Amino acid sequence: MKVAVLGTGIMGQGVARHLADDGHDVTAWNRTREKAEPLAASGVTIADTAADAVAGADVVLSILFDGDAVEEVLRDGASGIGSDAVWVQASTIGVAATQRVVDVAAELGVDLVEAMMLGTKKPAATGALVMLAAGDADLIARVQPVLDSMGAKTVTAGPSVGDGTKLKLAANAWIASITAATAQSIALAEALGLNPQLFLDAIDGGQSDTPYAHVKGASMIAGDYPAQFALDGLRKDIGLMLDASAGTDFDPTLLRSLGAVYGAASDAGFGSDDIAAVRTGFRGTGSRD
């Protein structure tokens, strides 16, 4: 299929490269062209504008940072999109912004579904994401070959665009929690004078174990945080979770605490590092100078 990828950050680069490797005809666009140009070596066509990128595409993927960016690019790209194309909103932008995008798509006559990407840099680059789709079933069926290429499986969250966003926020709340919990136990072990590896050894193979703790825990112990999922991205998502839950009977106490510890790590200079750098949000690690 002919696919346009709009946004070539950490996730967009991996997705565009993998789709091209998997036999799709891929065109990519990024506001800063230099960030997209390395994809040309993988057979991806680089476009100068969003409208140029979507011209002739069967599927358009928007993989951008926030709702304002998605809305702006949707308006810019709509002038070039064909009547048979389906726009797949894959950016984590929250419930309110998603509704704005739905309204703009309706105004512009663009067929829209969403497919949130559950996973980080490596799964994006290897087609091993979990895709959280929502929207009209016939439109999802039309883009399914691309979703199958991007992900190990697709979970359909519901019939309305926005249902996938809600599920993604719930899933990312879990990621935020277990990453911070791993950091807390490692920090506590160190504060009590223990080798923090002992914590990982203690949970290894038990009912409370998760492979994720060992992957992120190793990074925390090494103090090395190459970005798979940028900490500021997850910090943003925690804010979206709080916004979405306002007015419901959900108690946001834990989310607020998570926001504080990820915020402390970001304020210490680790916002562009991997989420494992939340370890620096606990006392005793200092700031990056």
PDB file of N, CA, C and O in Angstrom, residues 72-133:
ATOM      1  N   GLU A  72      -3.051  20.985  13.073  1.00  0.00           N
ATOM      2  CA  GLU A  72      -2.403  21.813  12.062  1.00  0.00           C
ATOM      3  C   GLU A  72      -2.018  20.999  10.835  1.00  0.00           C
ATOM      4  O   GLU A  72      -2.261  21.412   9.685  1.00  0.00           O
ATOM      5  N   VAL A  73      -1.438  19.837  11.052  1.00  0.00           N
ATOM      6  CA  VAL A  73      -0.988  19.007   9.931  1.00  0.00           C
ATOM      7  C   VAL A  73      -2.184  18.423   9.179  1.00  0.00           C
ATOM      8  O   VAL A  73      -2.145  18.278   7.950  1.00  0.00           O
ATOM      9  N   LEU A  74      -3.255  18.101   9.895  1.00  0.00           N
ATOM     10  CA  LEU A  74      -4.468  17.627   9.226  1.00  0.00           C
ATOM     11  C   LEU A  74      -5.017  18.698   8.287  1.00  0.00           C
ATOM     12  O   LEU A  74      -5.378  18.417   7.139  1.00  0.00           O
ATOM     13  N   ARG A  75      -5.050  19.931   8.765  1.00  0.00           N
ATOM     14  CA  ARG A  75      -5.532  21.019   7.905  1.00  0.00           C
ATOM     15  C   ARG A  75      -4.593  21.233   6.716  1.00  0.00           C
ATOM     16  O   ARG A  75      -5.044  21.443   5.583  1.00  0.00           O
ATOM     17  N   ASP A  76      -3.293  21.167   6.961  1.00  0.00           N
ATOM     18  CA  ASP A  76      -2.324  21.361   5.876  1.00  0.00           C
ATOM     19  C   ASP A  76      -2.385  20.221   4.866  1.00  0.00           C
ATOM     20  O   ASP A  76      -2.291  20.445   3.653  1.00  0.00           O
ATOM     21  N   GLY A  77      -2.531  19.005   5.370  1.00  0.00           N
ATOM     22  CA  GLY A  77      -2.473  17.850   4.490  1.00  0.00           C
ATOM     23  C   GLY A  77      -3.763  17.571   3.751  1.00  0.00           C
ATOM     24  O   GLY A  77      -3.749  16.909   2.701  1.00  0.00           O
ATOM     25  N   ALA A  78      -4.884  18.056   4.268  1.00  0.00           N
ATOM     26  CA  ALA A  78      -6.175  17.729   3.672  1.00  0.00           C
ATOM     27  C   ALA A  78      -6.282  18.180   2.222  1.00  0.00           C
ATOM     28  O   ALA A  78      -6.989  17.564   1.410  1.00  0.00           O
ATOM     29  N   SER A  79      -5.552  19.240   1.880  1.00  0.00           N
ATOM     30  CA  SER A  79      -5.632  19.740   0.500  1.00  0.00           C
ATOM     31  C   SER A  79      -5.028  18.769  -0.507  1.00  0.00           C
ATOM     32  O   SER A  79      -5.347  18.819  -1.697  1.00  0.00           O
ATOM     33  N   GLY A  80      -4.176  17.863  -0.027  1.00  0.00           N
ATOM     34  CA  GLY A  80      -3.531  16.940  -0.950  1.00  0.00           C
ATOM     35  C   GLY A  80      -4.063  15.516  -0.881  1.00  0.00           C
ATOM     36  O   GLY A  80      -3.670  14.671  -1.686  1.00  0.00           O
ATOM     37  N   ILE A  81      -4.966  15.239   0.064  1.00  0.00           N
ATOM     38  CA  ILE A  81      -5.390  13.854   0.285  1.00  0.00           C
ATOM     39  C   ILE A  81      -6.441  13.430  -0.723  1.00  0.00           C
ATOM     40  O   ILE A  81      -7.315  14.210  -1.120  1.00  0.00           O
ATOM     41  N   GLY A  82      -6.365  12.176  -1.170  1.00  0.00           N
ATOM     42  CA  GLY A  82      -7.336  11.641  -2.115  1.00  0.00           C
ATOM     43  C   GLY A  82      -8.623  11.213  -1.437  1.00  0.00           C
ATOM     44  O   GLY A  82      -8.660  10.977  -0.226  1.00  0.00           O
ATOM     45  N   SER A  83      -9.666  11.076  -2.210  1.00  0.00           N
ATOM     46  CA  SER A  83     -10.986  10.751  -1.652  1.00  0.00           C
ATOM     47  C   SER A  83     -11.051   9.336  -1.094  1.00  0.00           C
ATOM     48  O   SER A  83     -11.925   9.034  -0.274  1.00  0.00           O
ATOM     49  N   ASP A  84     -10.151   8.453  -1.527  1.00  0.00           N
ATOM     50  CA  ASP A  84     -10.166   7.065  -1.065  1.00  0.00           C
ATOM     51  C   ASP A  84      -9.201   6.817   0.095  1.00  0.00           C
ATOM     52  O   ASP A  84      -9.103   5.687   0.595  1.00  0.00           O
ATOM     53  N   ALA A  85      -8.485   7.833   0.521  1.00  0.00           N
ATOM     54  CA  ALA A  85      -7.489   7.659   1.574  1.00  0.00           C
ATOM     55  C   ALA A  85      -8.146   7.637   2.946  1.00  0.00           C
ATOM     56  O   ALA A  85      -9.200   8.235   3.163  1.00  0.00           O
ATOM     57  N   VAL A  86      -7.494   6.966   3.882  1.00  0.00           N
ATOM     58  CA  VAL A  86      -7.927   6.949   5.280  1.00  0.00           C
ATOM     59  C   VAL A  86      -6.804   7.540   6.118  1.00  0.00           C
ATOM     60  O   VAL A  86      -5.650   7.115   6.022  1.00  0.00           O
ATOM     61  N   TRP A  87      -7.152   8.517   6.929  1.00  0.00           N
ATOM     62  CA  TRP A  87      -6.194   9.159   7.838  1.00  0.00           C
ATOM     63  C   TRP A  87      -6.213   8.400   9.159  1.00  0.00           C
ATOM     64  O   TRP A  87      -7.262   8.260   9.786  1.00  0.00           O
ATOM     65  N   VAL A  88      -5.064   7.902   9.571  1.00  0.00           N
ATOM     66  CA  VAL A  88      -4.941   7.147  10.819  1.00  0.00           C
ATOM     67  C   VAL A  88      -4.232   8.029  11.840  1.00  0.00           C
ATOM     68  O   VAL A  88      -3.046   8.332  11.696  1.00  0.00           O
ATOM     69  N   GLN A  89      -4.956   8.448  12.851  1.00  0.00           N
ATOM     70  CA  GLN A  89      -4.398   9.303  13.902  1.00  0.00           C
ATOM     71  C   GLN A  89      -3.721   8.373  14.915  1.00  0.00           C
ATOM     72  O   GLN A  89      -4.372   7.605  15.605  1.00  0.00           O
ATOM     73  N   ALA A  90      -2.384   8.444  14.990  1.00  0.00           N
ATOM     74  CA  ALA A  90      -1.617   7.522  15.837  1.00  0.00           C
ATOM     75  C   ALA A  90      -0.858   8.242  16.943  1.00  0.00           C
ATOM     76  O   ALA A  90      -0.015   7.639  17.591  1.00  0.00           O
ATOM     77  N   SER A  91      -1.168   9.521  17.155  1.00  0.00           N
ATOM     78  CA  SER A  91      -0.463  10.317  18.162  1.00  0.00           C
ATOM     79  C   SER A  91      -1.245  10.307  19.474  1.00  0.00           C
ATOM     80  O   SER A  91      -2.471  10.386  19.467  1.00  0.00           O
ATOM     81  N   THR A  92      -0.522  10.247  20.593  1.00  0.00           N
ATOM     82  CA  THR A  92      -1.181  10.289  21.900  1.00  0.00           C
ATOM     83  C   THR A  92      -1.414  11.752  22.265  1.00  0.00           C
ATOM     84  O   THR A  92      -0.498  12.457  22.699  1.00  0.00           O
ATOM     85  N   ILE A  93      -2.651  12.215  22.087  1.00  0.00           N
ATOM     86  CA  ILE A  93      -2.951  13.636  22.241  1.00  0.00           C
ATOM     87  C   ILE A  93      -4.061  13.912  23.247  1.00  0.00           C
ATOM     88  O   ILE A  93      -4.407  15.065  23.478  1.00  0.00           O
ATOM     89  N   GLY A  94      -4.614  12.855  23.841  1.00  0.00           N
ATOM     90  CA  GLY A  94      -5.643  13.047  24.851  1.00  0.00           C
ATOM     91  C   GLY A  94      -7.045  13.065  24.281  1.00  0.00           C
ATOM     92  O   GLY A  94      -7.263  13.154  23.074  1.00  0.00           O
ATOM     93  N   VAL A  95      -8.013  12.998  25.191  1.00  0.00           N
ATOM     94  CA  VAL A  95      -9.410  12.859  24.797  1.00  0.00           C
ATOM     95  C   VAL A  95      -9.956  14.143  24.174  1.00  0.00           C
ATOM     96  O   VAL A  95     -10.588  14.119  23.117  1.00  0.00           O
ATOM     97  N   ALA A  96      -9.724  15.284  24.809  1.00  0.00           N
ATOM     98  CA  ALA A  96     -10.283  16.537  24.299  1.00  0.00           C
ATOM     99  C   ALA A  96      -9.710  16.889  22.934  1.00  0.00           C
ATOM    100  O   ALA A  96     -10.438  17.276  22.008  1.00  0.00           O
ATOM    101  N   ALA A  97      -8.388  16.769  22.773  1.00  0.00           N
ATOM    102  CA  ALA A  97      -7.760  17.096  21.494  1.00  0.00           C
ATOM    103  C   ALA A  97      -8.202  16.128  20.405  1.00  0.00           C
ATOM    104  O   ALA A  97      -8.351  16.512  19.241  1.00  0.00           O
ATOM    105  N   THR A  98      -8.405  14.866  20.761  1.00  0.00           N
ATOM    106  CA  THR A  98      -8.880  13.895  19.779  1.00  0.00           C
ATOM    107  C   THR A  98     -10.247  14.307  19.245  1.00  0.00           C
ATOM    108  O   THR A  98     -10.509  14.211  18.039  1.00  0.00           O
ATOM    109  N   GLN A  99     -11.127  14.777  20.116  1.00  0.00           N
ATOM    110  CA  GLN A  99     -12.441  15.222  19.648  1.00  0.00           C
ATOM    111  C   GLN A  99     -12.316  16.412  18.716  1.00  0.00           C
ATOM    112  O   GLN A  99     -13.044  16.512  17.720  1.00  0.00           O
ATOM    113  N   ARG A 100     -11.379  17.312  18.989  1.00  0.00           N
ATOM    114  CA  ARG A 100     -11.160  18.434  18.080  1.00  0.00           C
ATOM    115  C   ARG A 100     -10.717  17.932  16.705  1.00  0.00           C
ATOM    116  O   ARG A 100     -11.168  18.445  15.672  1.00  0.00           O
ATOM    117  N   VAL A 101      -9.839  16.949  16.704  1.00  0.00           N
ATOM    118  CA  VAL A 101      -9.357  16.388  15.432  1.00  0.00           C
ATOM    119  C   VAL A 101     -10.499  15.696  14.693  1.00  0.00           C
ATOM    120  O   VAL A 101     -10.607  15.812  13.459  1.00  0.00           O
ATOM    121  N   VAL A 102     -11.348  14.995  15.409  1.00  0.00           N
ATOM    122  CA  VAL A 102     -12.524  14.369  14.789  1.00  0.00           C
ATOM    123  C   VAL A 102     -13.389  15.434  14.112  1.00  0.00           C
ATOM    124  O   VAL A 102     -13.845  15.263  12.967  1.00  0.00           O
ATOM    125  N   ASP A 103     -13.608  16.543  14.806  1.00  0.00           N
ATOM    126  CA  ASP A 103     -14.433  17.618  14.255  1.00  0.00           C
ATOM    127  C   ASP A 103     -13.789  18.234  13.016  1.00  0.00           C
ATOM    128  O   ASP A 103     -14.474  18.534  12.027  1.00  0.00           O
ATOM    129  N   VAL A 104     -12.464  18.437  13.060  1.00  0.00           N
ATOM    130  CA  VAL A 104     -11.765  19.012  11.908  1.00  0.00           C
ATOM    131  C   VAL A 104     -11.831  18.061  10.719  1.00  0.00           C
ATOM    132  O   VAL A 104     -12.058  18.489   9.574  1.00  0.00           O
ATOM    133  N   ALA A 105     -11.640  16.757  10.964  1.00  0.00           N
ATOM    134  CA  ALA A 105     -11.707  15.777   9.877  1.00  0.00           C
ATOM    135  C   ALA A 105     -13.091  15.786   9.229  1.00  0.00           C
ATOM    136  O   ALA A 105     -13.213  15.731   7.996  1.00  0.00           O
ATOM    137  N   ALA A 106     -14.140  15.873  10.053  1.00  0.00           N
ATOM    138  CA  ALA A 106     -15.502  15.938   9.513  1.00  0.00           C
ATOM    139  C   ALA A 106     -15.699  17.208   8.684  1.00  0.00           C
ATOM    140  O   ALA A 106     -16.301  17.186   7.602  1.00  0.00           O
ATOM    141  N   GLU A 107     -15.178  18.312   9.187  1.00  0.00           N
ATOM    142  CA  GLU A 107     -15.275  19.597   8.473  1.00  0.00           C
ATOM    143  C   GLU A 107     -14.589  19.526   7.114  1.00  0.00           C
ATOM    144  O   GLU A 107     -15.091  20.067   6.115  1.00  0.00           O
ATOM    145  N   LEU A 108     -13.446  18.817   7.059  1.00  0.00           N
ATOM    146  CA  LEU A 108     -12.651  18.753   5.825  1.00  0.00           C
ATOM    147  C   LEU A 108     -13.022  17.578   4.936  1.00  0.00           C
ATOM    148  O   LEU A 108     -12.482  17.439   3.835  1.00  0.00           O
ATOM    149  N   GLY A 109     -13.921  16.721   5.404  1.00  0.00           N
ATOM    150  CA  GLY A 109     -14.321  15.564   4.617  1.00  0.00           C
ATOM    151  C   GLY A 109     -13.272  14.471   4.544  1.00  0.00           C
ATOM    152  O   GLY A 109     -13.200  13.732   3.553  1.00  0.00           O
ATOM    153  N   VAL A 110     -12.462  14.337   5.602  1.00  0.00           N
ATOM    154  CA  VAL A 110     -11.400  13.325   5.648  1.00  0.00           C
ATOM    155  C   VAL A 110     -11.870  12.119   6.442  1.00  0.00           C
ATOM    156  O   VAL A 110     -12.370  12.256   7.569  1.00  0.00           O
ATOM    157  N   ASP A 111     -11.734  10.920   5.874  1.00  0.00           N
ATOM    158  CA  ASP A 111     -12.056   9.685   6.594  1.00  0.00           C
ATOM    159  C   ASP A 111     -10.990   9.439   7.660  1.00  0.00           C
ATOM    160  O   ASP A 111      -9.794   9.347   7.341  1.00  0.00           O
ATOM    161  N   LEU A 112     -11.427   9.306   8.903  1.00  0.00           N
ATOM    162  CA  LEU A 112     -10.489   9.255  10.035  1.00  0.00           C
ATOM    163  C   LEU A 112     -10.760   8.053  10.928  1.00  0.00           C
ATOM    164  O   LEU A 112     -11.913   7.761  11.269  1.00  0.00           O
ATOM    165  N   VAL A 113      -9.688   7.355  11.277  1.00  0.00           N
ATOM    166  CA  VAL A 113      -9.714   6.371  12.360  1.00  0.00           C
ATOM    167  C   VAL A 113      -8.518   6.666  13.250  1.00  0.00           C
ATOM    168  O   VAL A 113      -7.689   7.525  12.926  1.00  0.00           O
ATOM    169  N   GLU A 114      -8.437   5.966  14.363  1.00  0.00           N
ATOM    170  CA  GLU A 114      -7.233   6.092  15.172  1.00  0.00           C
ATOM    171  C   GLU A 114      -6.634   4.717  15.414  1.00  0.00           C
ATOM    172  O   GLU A 114      -7.334   3.700  15.396  1.00  0.00           O
ATOM    173  N   ALA A 115      -5.328   4.702  15.602  1.00  0.00           N
ATOM    174  CA  ALA A 115      -4.610   3.472  15.921  1.00  0.00           C
ATOM    175  C   ALA A 115      -3.434   3.873  16.799  1.00  0.00           C
ATOM    176  O   ALA A 115      -2.351   4.189  16.305  1.00  0.00           O
ATOM    177  N   MET A 116      -3.699   3.899  18.094  1.00  0.00           N
ATOM    178  CA  MET A 116      -2.639   4.234  19.030  1.00  0.00           C
ATOM    179  C   MET A 116      -1.571   3.142  19.016  1.00  0.00           C
ATOM    180  O   MET A 116      -1.886   1.953  18.850  1.00  0.00           O
ATOM    181  N   MET A 117      -0.334   3.541  19.216  1.00  0.00           N
ATOM    182  CA  MET A 117       0.782   2.605  19.185  1.00  0.00           C
ATOM    183  C   MET A 117       1.239   2.327  20.615  1.00  0.00           C
ATOM    184  O   MET A 117       1.727   3.230  21.300  1.00  0.00           O
ATOM    185  N   LEU A 118       1.081   1.101  21.052  1.00  0.00           N
ATOM    186  CA  LEU A 118       1.539   0.704  22.375  1.00  0.00           C
ATOM    187  C   LEU A 118       2.892   0.016  22.212  1.00  0.00           C
ATOM    188  O   LEU A 118       2.992  -1.074  21.663  1.00  0.00           O
ATOM    189  N   GLY A 119       3.940   0.692  22.666  1.00  0.00           N
ATOM    190  CA  GLY A 119       5.290   0.188  22.502  1.00  0.00           C
ATOM    191  C   GLY A 119       6.252   1.350  22.391  1.00  0.00           C
ATOM    192  O   GLY A 119       5.857   2.517  22.413  1.00  0.00           O
ATOM    193  N   THR A 120       7.527   1.029  22.241  1.00  0.00           N
ATOM    194  CA  THR A 120       8.558   2.057  22.211  1.00  0.00           C
ATOM    195  C   THR A 120       9.376   1.942  20.920  1.00  0.00           C
ATOM    196  O   THR A 120       8.911   1.379  19.934  1.00  0.00           O
ATOM    197  N   LYS A 121      10.578   2.482  20.945  1.00  0.00           N
ATOM    198  CA  LYS A 121      11.392   2.606  19.738  1.00  0.00           C
ATOM    199  C   LYS A 121      11.648   1.260  19.058  1.00  0.00           C
ATOM    200  O   LYS A 121      11.459   1.126  17.841  1.00  0.00           O
ATOM    201  N   LYS A 122      12.082   0.269  19.808  1.00  0.00           N
ATOM    202  CA  LYS A 122      12.422  -1.018  19.191  1.00  0.00           C
ATOM    203  C   LYS A 122      11.208  -1.704  18.576  1.00  0.00           C
ATOM    204  O   LYS A 122      11.273  -2.166  17.421  1.00  0.00           O
ATOM    205  N   PRO A 123      10.070  -1.833  19.285  1.00  0.00           N
ATOM    206  CA  PRO A 123       8.898  -2.434  18.641  1.00  0.00           C
ATOM    207  C   PRO A 123       8.431  -1.667  17.401  1.00  0.00           C
ATOM    208  O   PRO A 123       7.950  -2.275  16.443  1.00  0.00           O
ATOM    209  N   ALA A 124       8.578  -0.338  17.412  1.00  0.00           N
ATOM    210  CA  ALA A 124       8.202   0.442  16.235  1.00  0.00           C
ATOM    211  C   ALA A 124       9.076   0.076  15.043  1.00  0.00           C
ATOM    212  O   ALA A 124       8.607   0.008  13.905  1.00  0.00           O
ATOM    213  N   ALA A 125      10.349  -0.160  15.305  1.00  0.00           N
ATOM    214  CA  ALA A 125      11.300  -0.449  14.233  1.00  0.00           C
ATOM    215  C   ALA A 125      11.207  -1.883  13.735  1.00  0.00           C
ATOM    216  O   ALA A 125      11.711  -2.189  12.646  1.00  0.00           O
ATOM    217  N   THR A 126      10.559  -2.759  14.494  1.00  0.00           N
ATOM    218  CA  THR A 126      10.503  -4.178  14.134  1.00  0.00           C
ATOM    219  C   THR A 126       9.092  -4.673  13.843  1.00  0.00           C
ATOM    220  O   THR A 126       8.897  -5.876  13.637  1.00  0.00           O
ATOM    221  N   GLY A 127       8.118  -3.779  13.846  1.00  0.00           N
ATOM    222  CA  GLY A 127       6.742  -4.193  13.583  1.00  0.00           C
ATOM    223  C   GLY A 127       6.120  -4.984  14.716  1.00  0.00           C
ATOM    224  O   GLY A 127       5.247  -5.827  14.477  1.00  0.00           O
ATOM    225  N   ALA A 128       6.534  -4.714  15.945  1.00  0.00           N
ATOM    226  CA  ALA A 128       6.063  -5.484  17.091  1.00  0.00           C
ATOM    227  C   ALA A 128       5.208  -4.657  18.056  1.00  0.00           C
ATOM    228  O   ALA A 128       5.032  -5.035  19.209  1.00  0.00           O
ATOM    229  N   LEU A 129       4.675  -3.531  17.574  1.00  0.00           N
ATOM    230  CA  LEU A 129       3.798  -2.724  18.409  1.00  0.00           C
ATOM    231  C   LEU A 129       2.470  -3.445  18.654  1.00  0.00           C
ATOM    232  O   LEU A 129       2.124  -4.399  17.956  1.00  0.00           O
ATOM    233  N   VAL A 130       1.735  -2.993  19.648  1.00  0.00           N
ATOM    234  CA  VAL A 130       0.331  -3.365  19.798  1.00  0.00           C
ATOM    235  C   VAL A 130      -0.480  -2.157  19.353  1.00  0.00           C
ATOM    236  O   VAL A 130      -0.307  -1.053  19.864  1.00  0.00           O
ATOM    237  N   MET A 131      -1.335  -2.357  18.375  1.00  0.00           N
ATOM    238  CA  MET A 131      -2.118  -1.259  17.812  1.00  0.00           C
ATOM    239  C   MET A 131      -3.490  -1.222  18.482  1.00  0.00           C
ATOM    240  O   MET A 131      -4.192  -2.237  18.550  1.00  0.00           O
ATOM    241  N   LEU A 132      -3.848  -0.051  18.978  1.00  0.00           N
ATOM    242  CA  LEU A 132      -5.123   0.151  19.668  1.00  0.00           C
ATOM    243  C   LEU A 132      -6.010   0.966  18.733  1.00  0.00           C
ATOM    244  O   LEU A 132      -5.924   2.192  18.681  1.00  0.00           O
ATOM    245  N   ALA A 133      -6.860   0.268  17.977  1.00  0.00           N
ATOM    246  CA  ALA A 133      -7.636   0.902  16.915  1.00  0.00           C
ATOM    247  C   ALA A 133      -9.031   1.269  17.403  1.00  0.00           C
ATOM    248  O   ALA A 133      -9.587   0.638  18.308  1.00  0.00           O
TER     249      ALA A 133
END
